[in-house]
């Protein structure tokens, strides 16, 4: 047995050091995982150049990416926030149905294909963003576009 007594620290630590002026200010998105998953392919479609710049920066910074790539990371966050804002303005009802379904079904996309189809159609019609799954073979129909789906529920 150890003679050391356990110590528990219940304080919240805040770093009040301001960021340098050359790093753009951006507020946090403030969304839970279900809305982010629901919009993730659309965020990927619109924000691909910013995501690529961020990943190149992280690769080239040799382990210091969190510090050296703050500017690129802020651009990614700002772009993702703009996509969520546009989806909320244009397709709010479809978006809410889809992420609520994800929330109720343990974030499993296959269980929410019906609301996803309606969301994809709305976002394509109003924002011209199309869902594409990276790495899908070219000669195969993507899983979300297949004619015969397995629905777990009648949403």
Coordinates of C-alpha atoms in Angstrom, one line a residue:
X1 CA 0.0 0.0 0.0
X2 CA 1.1 3.5 -0.8
X3 CA 1.4 6.1 1.9
X4 CA 0.5 8.8 -0.6
X5 CA -2.9 10.3 -0.1
X6 CA -5.0 10.9 -3.2
X7 CA -5.7 14.5 -4.2
X8 CA -8.5 15.5 -6.4
X9 CA -8.6 18.9 -8.1
X10 CA -12.0 20.1 -9.0
X11 CA -11.0 23.5 -10.3
X12 CA -11.5 24.5 -13.9
X13 CA -8.3 25.8 -15.5
X14 CA -8.6 28.7 -17.9
X15 CA -5.8 30.0 -20.0
X16 CA -6.4 33.8 -20.3
X17 CA -3.4 34.4 -22.6
X18 CA -4.8 36.0 -25.8
X19 CA -4.0 34.4 -29.1
X20 CA -1.7 36.4 -31.4
X21 CA -3.5 39.0 -33.7
X22 CA -2.4 37.1 -36.9
X23 CA -4.7 34.2 -35.9
X24 CA -8.3 35.0 -37.0
X25 CA -11.0 35.0 -34.3
X26 CA -13.8 32.4 -34.7
X27 CA -16.5 31.2 -32.4
X28 CA -17.1 27.6 -31.7
X29 CA -19.8 25.7 -33.7
X30 CA -21.6 24.5 -30.6
X31 CA -23.3 21.5 -32.2
X32 CA -23.5 18.0 -30.9
X33 CA -22.3 14.9 -32.8
X34 CA -25.7 14.1 -34.5
X35 CA -26.0 17.4 -36.4
X36 CA -22.3 17.4 -37.3
X37 CA -22.6 13.8 -38.6
X38 CA -25.8 14.7 -40.5
X39 CA -24.1 17.6 -42.2
X40 CA -20.6 16.1 -42.5
X41 CA -20.7 15.2 -46.2
X42 CA -21.9 18.6 -47.1
X43 CA -19.2 20.2 -44.9
X44 CA -16.7 18.0 -46.7
X45 CA -18.0 19.1 -50.1
X46 CA -17.9 22.8 -49.5
X47 CA -14.9 23.0 -47.2
X48 CA -12.5 20.6 -49.0
X49 CA -9.9 23.2 -50.0
X50 CA -9.7 24.4 -46.3
X51 CA -9.6 20.9 -45.0
X52 CA -6.8 20.0 -47.5
X53 CA -4.8 23.1 -46.5
X54 CA -5.1 22.2 -42.8
X55 CA -4.0 18.6 -43.4
X56 CA -1.0 19.7 -45.4
X57 CA -0.1 22.1 -42.7
X58 CA -0.4 19.4 -40.0
X59 CA 1.7 17.0 -42.1
X60 CA 4.4 19.5 -42.7
X61 CA 4.6 20.8 -39.1
X62 CA 6.0 17.5 -37.7
X63 CA 4.0 17.2 -34.6
X64 CA 3.4 20.9 -33.9
X65 CA 0.3 21.2 -36.0
X66 CA -2.0 22.3 -33.2
X67 CA 0.0 25.4 -32.7
X68 CA 1.4 26.1 -36.2
X69 CA -1.9 25.4 -38.0
X70 CA -4.3 27.4 -35.9
X71 CA -5.0 29.8 -38.7
X72 CA -5.9 27.0 -41.1
X73 CA -8.0 25.3 -38.4
X74 CA -10.0 28.5 -37.8
X75 CA -10.8 28.6 -41.6
X76 CA -12.1 25.1 -41.4
X77 CA -14.3 25.9 -38.4
X78 CA -15.6 29.1 -40.1
X79 CA -16.5 27.2 -43.3
X80 CA -18.2 24.4 -41.3
X81 CA -20.2 26.9 -39.4
X82 CA -21.3 28.6 -42.7
X83 CA -22.5 25.2 -44.0
X84 CA -24.5 24.5 -40.9
X85 CA -26.0 28.0 -41.0
X86 CA -27.0 27.6 -44.7
X87 CA -28.6 24.2 -44.1
X88 CA -30.5 25.6 -41.1
X89 CA -31.8 28.4 -43.3
X90 CA -32.7 26.3 -46.3
X91 CA -33.6 22.8 -45.1
X92 CA -34.2 23.1 -41.4
X93 CA -37.1 20.6 -41.1
X94 CA -35.3 17.9 -43.1
X95 CA -32.1 18.5 -41.3
X96 CA -33.8 18.2 -37.9
X97 CA -35.5 15.0 -38.9
X98 CA -32.3 13.4 -40.0
X99 CA -30.1 14.3 -37.0
X100 CA -32.9 13.4 -34.6
X101 CA -33.1 10.0 -36.3
X102 CA -29.3 9.7 -35.9
X103 CA -29.6 10.7 -32.3
X104 CA -32.3 8.0 -31.6
X105 CA -30.4 5.3 -33.5
X106 CA -26.9 5.5 -32.1
X107 CA -25.5 7.6 -34.9
X108 CA -26.0 4.7 -37.4
X109 CA -26.5 6.2 -40.9
X110 CA -28.0 3.0 -42.3
X111 CA -31.0 3.3 -40.0
X112 CA -31.8 6.8 -41.2
X113 CA -31.8 6.5 -45.0
X114 CA -35.4 7.9 -45.5
X115 CA -34.8 11.2 -43.8
X116 CA -31.3 11.3 -45.3
X117 CA -32.7 11.0 -48.8
X118 CA -35.0 14.0 -48.2
X119 CA -32.2 16.0 -46.7
X120 CA -29.8 15.2 -49.6
X121 CA -32.5 16.3 -52.1
X122 CA -33.2 19.5 -50.3
X123 CA -29.5 20.5 -49.8
X124 CA -28.8 19.7 -53.5
X125 CA -31.8 21.7 -54.7
X126 CA -31.3 24.7 -52.5
X127 CA -27.5 24.8 -51.9
X128 CA -26.2 22.7 -54.8
X129 CA -24.1 20.6 -52.4
X130 CA -24.1 16.9 -53.2
X131 CA -23.3 14.0 -50.9
X132 CA -20.3 12.0 -52.1
X133 CA -18.7 9.3 -50.1
X134 CA -14.9 9.3 -50.5
X135 CA -13.4 6.1 -51.7
X136 CA -16.6 4.7 -53.3
X137 CA -15.6 2.6 -56.3
X138 CA -16.6 4.3 -59.6
X139 CA -18.5 1.3 -61.0
X140 CA -20.7 0.8 -57.8
X141 CA -23.8 2.7 -56.7
X142 CA -23.1 4.5 -53.4
X143 CA -24.9 3.0 -50.5
X144 CA -27.2 6.0 -50.0
X145 CA -28.3 6.0 -53.6
X146 CA -29.2 2.3 -53.9
X147 CA -32.8 1.5 -55.0
X148 CA -33.3 -1.2 -52.4
X149 CA -32.6 0.0 -48.9
X150 CA -32.9 -1.8 -45.7
X151 CA -35.0 0.4 -43.4
X152 CA -35.1 -0.4 -39.7
X153 CA -38.1 1.9 -39.1
X154 CA -40.8 3.7 -40.9
X155 CA -39.7 7.2 -40.4

